[in-house]
Short mmCIF file of C-alpha atoms in Angstrom, two decimals:
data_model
loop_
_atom_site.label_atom_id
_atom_site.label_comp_id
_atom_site.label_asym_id
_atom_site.label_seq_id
_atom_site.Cartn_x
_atom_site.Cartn_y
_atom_site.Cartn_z
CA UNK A 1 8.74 11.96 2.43
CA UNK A 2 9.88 9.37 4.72
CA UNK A 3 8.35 6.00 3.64
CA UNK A 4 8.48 2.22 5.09
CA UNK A 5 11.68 0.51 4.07
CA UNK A 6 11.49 -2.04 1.19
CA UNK A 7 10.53 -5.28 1.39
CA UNK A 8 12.69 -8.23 0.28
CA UNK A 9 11.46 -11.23 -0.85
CA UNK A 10 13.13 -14.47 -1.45
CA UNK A 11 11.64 -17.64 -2.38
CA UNK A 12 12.27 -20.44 -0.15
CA UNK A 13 15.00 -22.68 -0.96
CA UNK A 14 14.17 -25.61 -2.91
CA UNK A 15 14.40 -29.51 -0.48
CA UNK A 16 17.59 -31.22 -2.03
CA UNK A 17 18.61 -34.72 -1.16
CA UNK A 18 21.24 -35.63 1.70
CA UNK A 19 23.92 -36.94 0.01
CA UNK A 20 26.15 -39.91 1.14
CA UNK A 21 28.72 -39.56 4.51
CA UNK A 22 30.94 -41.68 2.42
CA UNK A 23 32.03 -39.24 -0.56
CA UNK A 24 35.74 -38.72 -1.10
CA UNK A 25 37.38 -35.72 1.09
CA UNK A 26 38.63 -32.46 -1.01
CA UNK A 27 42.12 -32.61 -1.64
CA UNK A 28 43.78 -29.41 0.55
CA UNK A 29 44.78 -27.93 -1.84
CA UNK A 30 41.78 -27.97 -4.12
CA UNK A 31 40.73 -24.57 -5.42
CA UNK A 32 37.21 -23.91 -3.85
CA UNK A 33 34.34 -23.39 -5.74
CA UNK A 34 31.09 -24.46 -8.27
CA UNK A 35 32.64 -27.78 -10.15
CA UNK A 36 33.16 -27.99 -13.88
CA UNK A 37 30.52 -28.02 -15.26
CA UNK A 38 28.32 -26.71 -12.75
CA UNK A 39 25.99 -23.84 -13.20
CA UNK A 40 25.66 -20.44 -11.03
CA UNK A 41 22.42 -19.74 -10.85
CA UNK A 42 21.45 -15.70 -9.29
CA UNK A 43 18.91 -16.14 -6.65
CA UNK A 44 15.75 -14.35 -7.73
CA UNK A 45 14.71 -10.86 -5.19
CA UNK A 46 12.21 -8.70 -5.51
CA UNK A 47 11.86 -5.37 -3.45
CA UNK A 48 8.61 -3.65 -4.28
CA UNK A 49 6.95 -0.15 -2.93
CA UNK A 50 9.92 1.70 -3.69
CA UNK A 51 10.44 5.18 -5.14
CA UNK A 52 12.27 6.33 -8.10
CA UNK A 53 15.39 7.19 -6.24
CA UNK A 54 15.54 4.25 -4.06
CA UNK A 55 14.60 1.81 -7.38
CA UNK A 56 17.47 3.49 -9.04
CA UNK A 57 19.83 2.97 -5.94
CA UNK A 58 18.98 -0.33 -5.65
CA UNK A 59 19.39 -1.35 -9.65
CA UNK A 60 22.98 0.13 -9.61
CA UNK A 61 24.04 -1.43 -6.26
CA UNK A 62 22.21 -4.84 -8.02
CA UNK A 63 24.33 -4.35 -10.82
CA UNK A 64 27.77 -3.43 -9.07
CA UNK A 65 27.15 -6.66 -7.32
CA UNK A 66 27.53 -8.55 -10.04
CA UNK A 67 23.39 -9.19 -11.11
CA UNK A 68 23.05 -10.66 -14.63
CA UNK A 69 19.40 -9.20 -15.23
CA UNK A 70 18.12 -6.60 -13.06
CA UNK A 71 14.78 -5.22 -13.84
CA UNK A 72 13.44 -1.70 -12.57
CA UNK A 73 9.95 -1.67 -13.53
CA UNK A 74 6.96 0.53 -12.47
CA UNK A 75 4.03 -1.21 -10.88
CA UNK A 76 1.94 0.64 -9.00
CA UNK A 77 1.09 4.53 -7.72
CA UNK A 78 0.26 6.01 -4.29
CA UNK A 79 -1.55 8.61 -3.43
CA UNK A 80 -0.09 11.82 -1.32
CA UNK A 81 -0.64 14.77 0.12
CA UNK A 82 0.74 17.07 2.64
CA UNK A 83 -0.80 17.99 5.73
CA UNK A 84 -1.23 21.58 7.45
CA UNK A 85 1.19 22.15 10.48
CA UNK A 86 -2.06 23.96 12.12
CA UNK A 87 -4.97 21.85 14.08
CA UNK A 88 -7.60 23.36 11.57
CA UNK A 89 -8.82 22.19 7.89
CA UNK A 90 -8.36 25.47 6.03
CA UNK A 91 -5.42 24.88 4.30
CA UNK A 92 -6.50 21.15 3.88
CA UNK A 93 -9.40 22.62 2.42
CA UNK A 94 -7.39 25.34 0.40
CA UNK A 95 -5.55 22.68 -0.88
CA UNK A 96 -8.31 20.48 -1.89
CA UNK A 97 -9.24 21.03 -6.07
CA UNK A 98 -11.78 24.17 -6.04
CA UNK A 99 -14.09 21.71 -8.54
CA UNK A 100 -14.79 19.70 -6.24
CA UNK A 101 -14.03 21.43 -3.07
CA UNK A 102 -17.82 22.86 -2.61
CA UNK A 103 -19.00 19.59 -2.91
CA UNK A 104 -16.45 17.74 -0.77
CA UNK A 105 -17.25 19.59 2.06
CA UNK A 106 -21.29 19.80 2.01
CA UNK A 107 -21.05 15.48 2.30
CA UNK A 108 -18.39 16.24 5.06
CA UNK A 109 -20.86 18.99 6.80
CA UNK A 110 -24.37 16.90 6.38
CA UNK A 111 -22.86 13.64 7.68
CA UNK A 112 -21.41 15.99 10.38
CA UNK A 113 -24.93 17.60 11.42
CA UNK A 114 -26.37 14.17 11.15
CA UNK A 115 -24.76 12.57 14.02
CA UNK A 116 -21.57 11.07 12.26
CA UNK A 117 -18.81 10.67 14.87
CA UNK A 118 -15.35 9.53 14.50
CA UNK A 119 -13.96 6.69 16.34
CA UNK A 120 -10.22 5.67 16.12
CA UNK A 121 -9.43 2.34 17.56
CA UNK A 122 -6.29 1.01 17.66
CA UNK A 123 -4.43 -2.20 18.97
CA UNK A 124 -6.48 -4.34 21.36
CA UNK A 125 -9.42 -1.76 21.46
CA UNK A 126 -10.40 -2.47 17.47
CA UNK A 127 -10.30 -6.02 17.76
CA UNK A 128 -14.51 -6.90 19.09
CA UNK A 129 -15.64 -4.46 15.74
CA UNK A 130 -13.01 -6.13 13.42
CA UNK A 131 -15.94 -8.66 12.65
CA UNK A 132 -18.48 -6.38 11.71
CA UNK A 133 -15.79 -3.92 10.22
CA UNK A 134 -14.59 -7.30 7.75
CA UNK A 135 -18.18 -7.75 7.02
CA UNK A 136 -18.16 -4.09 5.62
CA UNK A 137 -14.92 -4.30 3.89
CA UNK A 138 -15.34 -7.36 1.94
CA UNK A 139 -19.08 -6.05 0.94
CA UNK A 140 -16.93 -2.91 -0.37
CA UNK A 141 -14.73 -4.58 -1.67
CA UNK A 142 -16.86 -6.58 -3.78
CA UNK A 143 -19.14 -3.51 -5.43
CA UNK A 144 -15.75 -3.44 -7.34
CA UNK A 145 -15.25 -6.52 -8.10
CA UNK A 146 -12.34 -7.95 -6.00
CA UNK A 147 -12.41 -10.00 -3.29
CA UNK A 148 -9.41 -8.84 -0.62
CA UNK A 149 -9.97 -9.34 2.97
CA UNK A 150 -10.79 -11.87 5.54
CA UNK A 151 -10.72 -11.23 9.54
CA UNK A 152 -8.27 -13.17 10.32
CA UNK A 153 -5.78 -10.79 8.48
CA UNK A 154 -6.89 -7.79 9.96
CA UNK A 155 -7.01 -9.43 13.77
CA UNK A 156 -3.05 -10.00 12.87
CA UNK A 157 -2.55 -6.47 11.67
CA UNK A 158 -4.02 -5.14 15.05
CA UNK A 159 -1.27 -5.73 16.96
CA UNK A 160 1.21 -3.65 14.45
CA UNK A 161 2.52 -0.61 15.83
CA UNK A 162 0.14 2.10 14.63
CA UNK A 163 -2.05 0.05 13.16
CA UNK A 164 -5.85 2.22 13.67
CA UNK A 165 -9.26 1.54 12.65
CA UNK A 166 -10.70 4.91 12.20
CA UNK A 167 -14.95 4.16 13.09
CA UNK A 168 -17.68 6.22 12.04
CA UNK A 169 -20.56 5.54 13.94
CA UNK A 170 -23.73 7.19 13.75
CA UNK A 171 -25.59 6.52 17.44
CA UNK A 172 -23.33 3.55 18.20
CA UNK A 173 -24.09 1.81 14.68
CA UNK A 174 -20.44 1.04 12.70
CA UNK A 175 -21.66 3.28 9.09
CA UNK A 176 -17.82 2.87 7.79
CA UNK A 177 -14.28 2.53 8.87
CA UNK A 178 -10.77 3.00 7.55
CA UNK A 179 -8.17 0.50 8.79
CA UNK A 180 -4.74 2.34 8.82
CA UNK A 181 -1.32 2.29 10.15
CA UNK A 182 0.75 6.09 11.13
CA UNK A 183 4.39 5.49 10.78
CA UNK A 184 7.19 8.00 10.36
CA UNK A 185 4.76 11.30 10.85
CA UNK A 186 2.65 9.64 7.53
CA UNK A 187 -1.03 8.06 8.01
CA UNK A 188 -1.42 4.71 5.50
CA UNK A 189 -4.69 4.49 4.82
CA UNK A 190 -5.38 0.83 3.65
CA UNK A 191 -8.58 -0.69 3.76
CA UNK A 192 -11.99 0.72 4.05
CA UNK A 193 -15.69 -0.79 4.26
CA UNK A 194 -18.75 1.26 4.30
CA UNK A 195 -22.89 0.26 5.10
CA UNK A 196 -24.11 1.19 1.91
CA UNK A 197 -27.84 0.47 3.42
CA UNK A 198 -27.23 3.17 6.13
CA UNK A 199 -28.96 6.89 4.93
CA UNK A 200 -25.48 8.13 5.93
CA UNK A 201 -23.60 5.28 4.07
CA UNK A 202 -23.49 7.18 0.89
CA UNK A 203 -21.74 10.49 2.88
CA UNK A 204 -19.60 7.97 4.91
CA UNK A 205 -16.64 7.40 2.31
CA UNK A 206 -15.91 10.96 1.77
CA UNK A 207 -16.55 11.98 5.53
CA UNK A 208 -13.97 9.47 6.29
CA UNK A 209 -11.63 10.52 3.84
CA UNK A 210 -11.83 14.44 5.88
CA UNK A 211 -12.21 12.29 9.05
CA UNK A 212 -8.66 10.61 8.52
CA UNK A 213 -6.11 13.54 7.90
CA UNK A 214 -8.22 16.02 10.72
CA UNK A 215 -7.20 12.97 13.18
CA UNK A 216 -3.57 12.86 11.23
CA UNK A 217 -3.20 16.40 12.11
CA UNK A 218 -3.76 15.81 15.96
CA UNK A 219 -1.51 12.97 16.16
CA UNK A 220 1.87 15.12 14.74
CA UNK A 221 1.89 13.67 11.13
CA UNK A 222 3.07 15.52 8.71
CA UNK A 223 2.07 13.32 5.47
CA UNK A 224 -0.95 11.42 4.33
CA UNK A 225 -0.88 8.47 1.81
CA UNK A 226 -4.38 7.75 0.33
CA UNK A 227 -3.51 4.19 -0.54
CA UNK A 228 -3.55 2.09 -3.87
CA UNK A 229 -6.06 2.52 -7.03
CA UNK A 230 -9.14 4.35 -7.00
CA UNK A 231 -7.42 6.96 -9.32
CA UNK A 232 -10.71 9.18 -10.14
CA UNK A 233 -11.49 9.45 -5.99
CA UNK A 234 -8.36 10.45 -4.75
CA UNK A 235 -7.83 12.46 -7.96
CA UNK A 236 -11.13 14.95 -6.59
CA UNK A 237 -9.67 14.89 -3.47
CA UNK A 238 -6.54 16.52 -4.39
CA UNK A 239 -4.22 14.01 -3.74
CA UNK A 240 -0.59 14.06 -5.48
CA UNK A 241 0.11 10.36 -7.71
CA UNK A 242 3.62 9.30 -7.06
CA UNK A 243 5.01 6.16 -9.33
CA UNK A 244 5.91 3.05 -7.60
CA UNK A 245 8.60 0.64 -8.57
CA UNK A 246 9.73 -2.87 -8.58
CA UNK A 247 13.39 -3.76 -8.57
CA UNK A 248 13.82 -7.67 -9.15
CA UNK A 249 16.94 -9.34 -9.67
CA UNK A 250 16.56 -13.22 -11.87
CA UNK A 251 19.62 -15.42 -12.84
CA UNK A 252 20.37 -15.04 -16.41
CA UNK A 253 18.18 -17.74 -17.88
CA UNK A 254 14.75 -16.04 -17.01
CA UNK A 255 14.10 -14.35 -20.29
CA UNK A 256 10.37 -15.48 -19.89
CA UNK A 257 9.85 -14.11 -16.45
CA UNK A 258 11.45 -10.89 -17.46
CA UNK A 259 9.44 -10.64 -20.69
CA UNK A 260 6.34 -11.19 -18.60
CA UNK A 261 7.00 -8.95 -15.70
CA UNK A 262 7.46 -6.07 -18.10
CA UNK A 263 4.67 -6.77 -20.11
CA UNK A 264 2.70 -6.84 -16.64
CA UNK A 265 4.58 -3.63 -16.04
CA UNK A 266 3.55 -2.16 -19.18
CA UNK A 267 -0.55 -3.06 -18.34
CA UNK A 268 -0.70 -1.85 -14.89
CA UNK A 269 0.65 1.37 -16.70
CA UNK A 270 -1.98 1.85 -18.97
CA UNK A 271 -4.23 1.66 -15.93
CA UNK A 272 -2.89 4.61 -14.48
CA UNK A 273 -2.02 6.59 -16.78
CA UNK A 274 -5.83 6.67 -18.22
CA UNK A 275 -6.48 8.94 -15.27
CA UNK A 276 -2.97 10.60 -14.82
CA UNK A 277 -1.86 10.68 -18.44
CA UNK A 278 1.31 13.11 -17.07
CA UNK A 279 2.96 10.76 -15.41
CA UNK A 280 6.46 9.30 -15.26
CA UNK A 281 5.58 5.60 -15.99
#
């Protein structure tokens, strides 16, 4: 599955002093490079969101280059699942864990019946609900104890290509939303924020989560990635965990920051495997 490209990172370079016009010129036929004495120091990079073959691409390139300490670490899992090359949920359904599949799809049925209706806003047309969406999300966000989002960072996210607030609104009221982004044939689903005070609210999450691939489907995608965390939810809803992993490259003295990224490593591991204890970590 095709996935965005990594990102590279590269902390800004640090402000060193002008030195003096009036230094002594370099002989021409001075060897070039670091003076005696001087130290080489390996600029630090980090690419992150990368799968196992990529990370392992990456770490041998790093090292052919000539990288001191290159670190491949996993740090975090997304969520996947395939979707149906047919307009209907059958085979979304089929696919969906038979435990939970009865139950999955009475929430998605009621909230249906009830007057739930699905919205999807993108660009320019999300942008006079992203207040009362933020509202929502950083309400959400807090029942589990984080605090992520702020408007202004989803009003700059609007104008990204495929960027989509999915709406559900129940007689024009705003029950719940899922801000995502469809590149490459694969829906992102990113944020969400649900009215938790709305007789619907408590259907909304899992209506949305039906909501988003049927809408995938129409628009020609062919994957659907359920985001970050939440292991439990996205485990009932059938979707696939797939390790995600870290390649940073650090200059040789930065036995410290290497002992504490893997240690961080090693945490966010324990995380996730307590609800996939199977997987490649």
């Amino acid at each position: 599955m095709a996935r965005p490209g990594p990102v590279l990172r590269q902390p800004p370079r640090p402000v060193r002093r002008r030195r003096s016009r009036h230094r002594p010129s370099r002989p021409a036929d001075h060897p070039r490079g670091p003076r005696p004495g001087r130290r080489v120091r390996c600029p630090r990079r980090r690419l992150s969101g990368l799968g196992t073959d990529q990370a392992d691409r990456l770490t041998t390139a790093g090292r052919h280059q000539g990288a001191t300490c290159v670190l491949n670490l996993a740090t975090d899992v997304a969520h996947l699942r395939d979707l149906p090359t047919d307009s209907s949920l059958d085979h979304w359904w089929a696919d969906t864990p038979a435990s939970h599949r009865r139950d999955i799809r009475r929430q998605w049925h009621r909230a249906c019946e009830a007057g739930l209706v699905l919205d999807p806003l993108t660009g320019h047309q999300m942008l006079p609900y992203l207040a009362e969406f933020t509202g929502l999300a950083i309400g959400t966000a807090e029942r589990h104890g984080t605090a992520l989002y702020g408007p202004d960072m989803f009003e700059q996210l609007a104008q990204v290509p495929g960027a989509v607030l999915l709406a559900a609104r129940h007689h024009g009221h705003l029950v719940g939303g899922m801000y995502a982004f469809l590149h490459n044939r694969c829906l992102y689903l990113w944020a969400s924020g649900i009215d938790y005070q709305h007789p619907l609210g408590r259907h909304a999450y899992t209506w949305l989560m039906t909501e988003a691939p049927r809408w995938a489907i129409e628009q020609g995608a062919h994957h659907i990635d359920a985001g970050r965390a939440n292991y439990q939810a996205k485990k009932r809803l059938g979707y696939h965990p797939q390790v995600l992993r870290t390649v940073v490259h650090l200059p040789t003295d930065a036995d410290t920051t290497a002992d504490a990224l893997t240690n961080l490593s090693r945490r966010l591991g324990e995380q996730a495997l307590h609800h996939h204890p199977n997987l490649p970590w």
